[in-house]
Structures are given as structure tokens and as C-alpha cells.
Coordinates of C-alpha atoms in Angstrom, one line a residue:
M1456 CA 0.2 20.5 4.0
P1457 CA -1.9 22.8 6.2
I1458 CA -1.0 26.5 6.3
K1459 CA -0.3 28.1 9.6
I1460 CA -0.4 31.9 9.6
D1461 CA -0.2 34.1 12.7
V1462 CA -2.5 37.1 12.1
P1463 CA -3.7 39.4 14.9
Q1464 CA -7.4 39.5 15.5
N1465 CA -7.6 43.1 14.4
G1466 CA -5.2 42.7 11.5
E1467 CA -5.6 42.4 7.7
N1468 CA -8.9 40.6 7.7
A1469 CA -10.5 43.2 9.8
V1470 CA -9.5 45.8 7.3
A1471 CA -10.8 43.6 4.5
E1472 CA -14.1 43.2 6.3
R1473 CA -14.5 47.0 6.6
K1474 CA -13.7 47.3 2.9
R1475 CA -16.4 44.8 2.0
D1476 CA -19.0 46.5 4.2
S1477 CA -18.3 50.0 2.8
G1478 CA -19.1 49.1 -0.8
H1479 CA -18.1 50.9 -4.0
W1480 CA -19.7 52.8 -6.8
V1481 CA -19.6 51.0 -10.1
Y1482 CA -20.3 53.2 -13.2
G1483 CA -20.5 53.0 -16.9
V1484 CA -23.1 51.1 -19.0
H1485 CA -21.2 48.0 -19.7
A1486 CA -19.9 47.6 -16.1
V1487 CA -23.4 48.2 -14.6
K1488 CA -25.1 45.8 -17.0
A1489 CA -22.5 43.1 -16.2
L1490 CA -23.1 43.6 -12.5
L1491 CA -26.9 43.4 -12.9
E1492 CA -26.5 40.2 -14.8
R1493 CA -23.9 38.5 -12.6
R1494 CA -24.7 39.7 -9.1
P1495 CA -27.8 41.9 -8.9
E1496 CA -28.2 41.1 -5.2
G1497 CA -25.1 43.1 -4.5
V1498 CA -26.6 46.3 -5.8
V1499 CA -27.8 48.6 -3.1
S1500 CA -28.9 51.7 -5.0
A1501 CA -28.4 53.5 -8.3
A1502 CA -28.0 57.0 -9.7
L1503 CA -29.0 58.0 -13.2
L1504 CA -28.3 61.2 -15.2
R1505 CA -31.4 63.3 -15.1
G1506 CA -32.8 64.2 -18.6
S1507 CA -30.4 61.9 -20.4
R1508 CA -31.4 60.8 -23.9
A1509 CA -29.0 57.9 -24.0
S1510 CA -30.9 54.9 -25.5
T1511 CA -29.3 52.4 -23.0
L1512 CA -30.5 54.1 -19.8
P1513 CA -34.2 53.2 -20.0
E1514 CA -33.4 49.5 -20.2
I1515 CA -31.1 49.7 -17.2
E1516 CA -33.8 51.7 -15.3
R1517 CA -36.4 49.1 -16.0
E1518 CA -34.0 46.4 -14.8
L1519 CA -33.3 48.3 -11.6
A1520 CA -37.1 48.8 -11.0
S1521 CA -37.9 45.2 -11.6
R1522 CA -35.4 44.2 -8.9
G1523 CA -36.7 46.9 -6.4
I1524 CA -33.4 48.8 -6.4
P1525 CA -33.9 52.5 -5.5
V1526 CA -32.9 55.0 -8.2
E1527 CA -32.0 58.6 -7.7
H1528 CA -31.8 61.0 -10.7
L1529 CA -28.9 63.5 -10.5
D1530 CA -27.7 66.3 -12.6
R1531 CA -24.4 66.0 -14.4
T1532 CA -22.4 67.9 -11.8
A1533 CA -23.6 65.7 -9.0
L1534 CA -23.1 62.4 -11.0
D1535 CA -19.6 63.6 -12.0
R1536 CA -18.8 64.2 -8.4
L1537 CA -20.2 60.9 -7.3
T1538 CA -18.0 59.0 -9.8
G1539 CA -14.8 61.1 -9.3
G1540 CA -15.0 62.5 -12.7
G1541 CA -15.0 59.2 -14.5
T1542 CA -16.8 58.4 -17.7
H1543 CA -20.0 57.2 -16.2
Q1544 CA -22.2 57.3 -19.3
G1545 CA -25.1 58.5 -17.2
V1546 CA -25.3 55.6 -14.7
A1547 CA -23.7 54.4 -11.5
V1548 CA -24.7 51.8 -8.9
R1549 CA -23.6 51.3 -5.3
T1550 CA -22.7 47.8 -4.3
R1551 CA -22.6 46.0 -0.9
G1552 CA -18.9 45.4 -1.3
L1553 CA -16.5 44.0 -3.9
G1554 CA -15.2 41.0 -2.0
E1555 CA -11.7 42.1 -1.0
I1556 CA -10.4 39.5 1.4
G1557 CA -7.6 39.3 3.9
I1558 CA -4.9 36.7 4.5
R1559 CA -7.1 34.4 6.6
D1560 CA -9.7 34.2 3.8
L1561 CA -6.9 33.5 1.3
E1562 CA -5.7 30.7 3.5
S1563 CA -9.2 29.2 3.7
L1564 CA -9.5 29.5 -0.1
V1565 CA -6.2 27.6 -0.7
L1566 CA -7.3 24.8 1.6
E1567 CA -10.8 24.7 0.1
R1568 CA -9.7 24.6 -3.6
G1569 CA -6.9 22.2 -3.1
R1570 CA -5.4 20.8 -6.3
A1571 CA -7.8 22.9 -8.4
L1572 CA -6.5 26.2 -7.1
R1573 CA -5.6 28.9 -9.6
L1574 CA -4.2 32.3 -8.4
L1575 CA -3.0 35.4 -10.2
V1576 CA -0.4 37.4 -8.3
L1577 CA 0.3 41.0 -9.3
D1578 CA 3.7 42.3 -8.0
Q1579 CA 3.1 46.0 -7.5
V1580 CA 0.7 46.8 -10.4
Q1581 CA 0.0 50.5 -9.8
D1582 CA -2.4 51.5 -12.6
P1583 CA -6.0 51.0 -11.6
R1584 CA -7.0 50.3 -15.2
N1585 CA -4.5 47.5 -15.3
L1586 CA -5.8 46.1 -12.0
G1587 CA -9.3 46.1 -13.4
A1588 CA -8.2 44.5 -16.7
C1589 CA -6.4 41.8 -14.8
L1590 CA -9.6 41.1 -12.7
R1591 CA -11.5 40.8 -16.0
T1592 CA -8.9 38.4 -17.4
A1593 CA -8.9 36.4 -14.2
D1594 CA -12.7 36.0 -14.3
A1595 CA -12.6 34.8 -17.9
A1596 CA -9.8 32.3 -17.1
G1597 CA -11.5 30.9 -14.0
V1598 CA -9.0 32.2 -11.5
D1599 CA -10.0 31.8 -7.8
A1600 CA -8.4 35.0 -6.5
V1601 CA -6.0 37.8 -7.5
V1602 CA -3.3 38.5 -4.9
V1603 CA -1.7 41.9 -4.5
P1604 CA 0.6 43.5 -1.9
R1605 CA -1.0 46.1 0.3
S1606 CA 1.6 48.8 -0.5
R1607 CA 2.5 50.2 -3.9
S1608 CA -0.4 48.5 -5.6
A1609 CA -3.5 50.0 -7.3
K1610 CA -6.6 50.3 -5.2
L1611 CA -10.0 49.1 -6.3
T1612 CA -11.1 52.6 -7.3
P1613 CA -14.1 53.3 -9.5
V1614 CA -11.7 53.4 -12.5
A1615 CA -10.5 49.9 -11.7
V1616 CA -14.0 48.7 -11.2
K1617 CA -15.1 50.0 -14.6
A1618 CA -12.1 48.5 -16.3
A1619 CA -13.0 45.1 -14.7
A1620 CA -16.4 45.2 -16.5
G1621 CA -18.2 43.3 -13.7
A1622 CA -15.3 41.1 -12.7
A1623 CA -14.6 43.1 -9.5
E1624 CA -17.8 41.6 -8.3
T1625 CA -16.9 38.0 -9.1
V1626 CA -13.2 37.6 -8.5
R1627 CA -11.8 37.8 -5.0
L1628 CA -9.0 40.4 -4.5
A1629 CA -6.6 39.4 -1.7
R1630 CA -4.4 42.1 -0.2
V1631 CA -1.4 40.9 1.8
S1632 CA 1.0 43.0 3.9
N1633 CA 4.1 41.0 2.7
L1634 CA 4.0 39.5 -0.8
A1635 CA 7.2 37.5 -0.2
S1636 CA 5.8 35.9 2.9
A1637 CA 2.5 35.1 1.1
L1638 CA 4.4 33.4 -1.8
H1639 CA 6.5 31.5 0.8
W1640 CA 3.5 29.9 2.5
L1641 CA 1.8 29.3 -0.8
K1642 CA 4.9 27.2 -1.8
E1643 CA 4.8 25.4 1.6
A1644 CA 1.1 24.6 0.9
G1645 CA 2.1 22.9 -2.3
V1646 CA 1.2 25.7 -4.7
W1647 CA 3.5 25.9 -7.8
V1648 CA 4.6 29.5 -8.3
V1649 CA 5.4 30.5 -11.9
G1650 CA 6.8 34.0 -12.6
A1651 CA 6.5 35.9 -15.9
D1652 CA 9.7 37.6 -17.0
A1653 CA 10.4 38.9 -20.5
D1654 CA 14.2 38.5 -20.1
T1655 CA 14.3 34.8 -19.3
P1656 CA 15.1 32.5 -22.2
R1657 CA 12.8 29.7 -21.1
S1658 CA 9.5 29.9 -23.0
L1659 CA 6.1 29.6 -21.6
H1660 CA 5.4 26.9 -24.2
D1661 CA 8.1 24.7 -22.6
A1662 CA 6.6 24.9 -19.1
Q1663 CA 4.4 22.2 -17.7
L1664 CA 1.6 24.1 -16.0
D1665 CA -0.9 22.5 -13.7
A1666 CA -3.0 23.5 -10.6
P1667 CA -2.5 24.2 -7.8
I1668 CA -0.7 27.2 -9.2
A1669 CA 0.1 30.9 -8.8
I1670 CA 1.0 32.9 -11.9
V1671 CA 3.0 35.9 -10.9
V1672 CA 3.3 39.0 -13.2
G1673 CA 5.3 42.2 -12.4
G1674 CA 4.2 45.8 -12.3
E1675 CA 4.4 48.3 -15.1
G1676 CA 7.9 49.0 -16.3
H1677 CA 10.0 47.2 -13.7
G1678 CA 8.6 43.6 -13.9
L1679 CA 9.2 41.2 -11.1
R1680 CA 11.1 42.4 -8.1
R1681 CA 14.2 40.5 -7.1
L1682 CA 12.8 38.8 -4.0
T1683 CA 9.6 37.9 -5.9
R1684 CA 11.6 36.4 -8.7
E1685 CA 13.7 34.4 -6.3
L1686 CA 10.6 32.9 -4.6
C1687 CA 9.2 31.6 -7.9
D1688 CA 9.6 27.8 -8.6
E1689 CA 9.9 28.6 -12.3
I1690 CA 10.5 31.7 -14.5
V1691 CA 9.3 31.7 -18.1
S1692 CA 8.7 34.3 -20.8
I1693 CA 6.1 34.8 -23.5
P1694 CA 7.8 34.2 -26.9
L1695 CA 7.4 37.4 -28.9
R1696 CA 7.8 37.3 -32.7
G1697 CA 7.7 41.0 -33.5
T1698 CA 9.6 44.1 -32.5
V1699 CA 8.0 44.9 -29.2
A1700 CA 10.0 43.9 -26.1
S1701 CA 7.1 43.3 -23.7
L1702 CA 3.4 43.2 -23.3
N1703 CA 1.0 45.1 -21.1
V1704 CA 0.6 43.4 -17.7
S1705 CA -3.0 42.4 -18.3
V1706 CA -2.2 41.0 -21.7
A1707 CA 0.7 39.0 -20.3
A1708 CA -1.6 37.7 -17.6
A1709 CA -4.1 36.6 -20.1
V1710 CA -1.5 34.7 -22.2
F1711 CA -0.3 32.9 -19.1
L1712 CA -3.7 32.0 -17.7
F1713 CA -5.2 30.7 -20.9
E1714 CA -2.0 28.7 -21.6
L1715 CA -2.5 27.2 -18.2
D1716 CA -6.2 26.4 -19.0
R1717 CA -5.2 24.9 -22.3
Q1718 CA -2.7 22.6 -20.7
I1719 CA -5.0 21.5 -17.9
R1720 CA -7.8 20.8 -20.4
G1721 CA -5.6 19.1 -22.9
R1722 CA -3.8 16.5 -20.9
S1723 CA -3.7 14.8 -17.5
P1724 CA -1.6 16.5 -14.8
A1725 CA 2.0 16.6 -15.8
R1726 CA 4.9 15.8 -13.5
R1727 CA 6.7 18.9 -12.5
P1728 CA 10.5 19.3 -12.1
A1729 CA 11.8 18.3 -8.7

């Protein structure tokens, strides 16, 4: 079923375009190496700590030089300021943009991917480290996009980018003004919406998961909001054997996404409940 969305010309997508064009600083040895391996064409420039004796920096500098990426050597104060005081390990690179998309781009993605679509939806995840970890998980699990509400959600800060370990460059991040409306039109488009809730008795292992699908996980502490929960086609929980009552949002997302992948790989598409 085609998706019809009324979005003003200067609406969300225009904001997303400006976000893409402005770019971001990615810092930390692991994150920078991952970016240079996966999408080196997205790196505009680099900053290295002047006089550093870290054994990893010469290798990174040679890689930057081989790709013709300009490098500036900064003192620690300047590099700390550039990265907002984050743990940069002596290296930061500026990118062309991290692929944040608006609702029109998300609509196109849904139509393009069809029955293969896999989405991860984060309902007000506010810690940038958790956002980054979820992007990293989404990349590993082959997710097409991570969808978040525009308000009360973590931004793609340098902290989030570092936690993503390169995945902020490979996974689309879709910001929507109204998450409930987005879930509604996803359902209208034939996407099966599955919510994660620790308090529901139905186990994830009893669910029949298949694409096109959107896995929805709640924010830190409060879980799924009431309206988000009501819009899910199915609510399931992760069976926990120990004493803890819940898992970190990125860990829960990983369990759901890899169970989805296991089921898709292990059998033909299953018939879902009517």
C-alpha cells in the first residue's frame, strides 16, 4: 500500500538536509578507524594531537595522507575544545554529514525496501551513548534505519558518534515530529510493529518475526509510552533468567534484532496473527 504523507516543502526534510550538510566531528581511535574503513569519502578533514606519542596515531595519519585528507595538528586544549571535552585519544575527523533523514526519505526507504525492510524505533531514548550503541547494533544486524522522535530524544552528538563506532556513518537516522503518526503510517504500509516491554508475559521466543518489521524499544527507565504501546501490533518481552528486571536499551535492541535475523534466516516467512 503506498504511503501518503503531507509534509511542507520547508519541513522536516529541509532540517535533515541542513543537518547532513553541516557534518559532525567523529573522534576516538576506534571510531575514526572504522570511518576510514567504511566511508573514507565522507571525511573532509582531520585534527591530530600535536606531539602525541600514541602508537596508533602514525598509522591513522598515513591513512589520511594516502587519501589526500588535510590534517591539522592541534595542542590538547584546542583538540579538547573541538571535541567538547570528549575522550578523543588524540584524533578527530570532520565528516560531510551523518545521513540524518527526514520523513520523506523514510517514506522512500519503506517503499524501496518493501518486504525486506527492517527498522529499529527508539521511543525517547535520551542518553547519547545509548543512541550510539543502538546505531552500532543496528549496523551489525542489517537494519535499514533507526527512527526516533524529534523531541526528547538524544541528538547525534560527538559522544553518540563515538559510541556508534562508525555506525553513525552507515545507518540512516530518521527523526520524525510525531512518532505515533509515523508508527500509524508504517502499519498502513504493511510494516509489522513489535514492541519490547519487560512487563508483558508473552516471550520474544514465542513471536513469529518477519520483515517488513519495526522493532520498538522504550527509553531509559520508563520503557514504551502508552500511545506507542497501543500502536504496536504485538508486545513481547525478553525472558530473563536471573535477578535483574530489565536490560539496557541497546542490549534489548540487540536481542530483538538478532532474534529477528535468526528467524528470517532459519525458516521461510511465517504467517502472522490476523
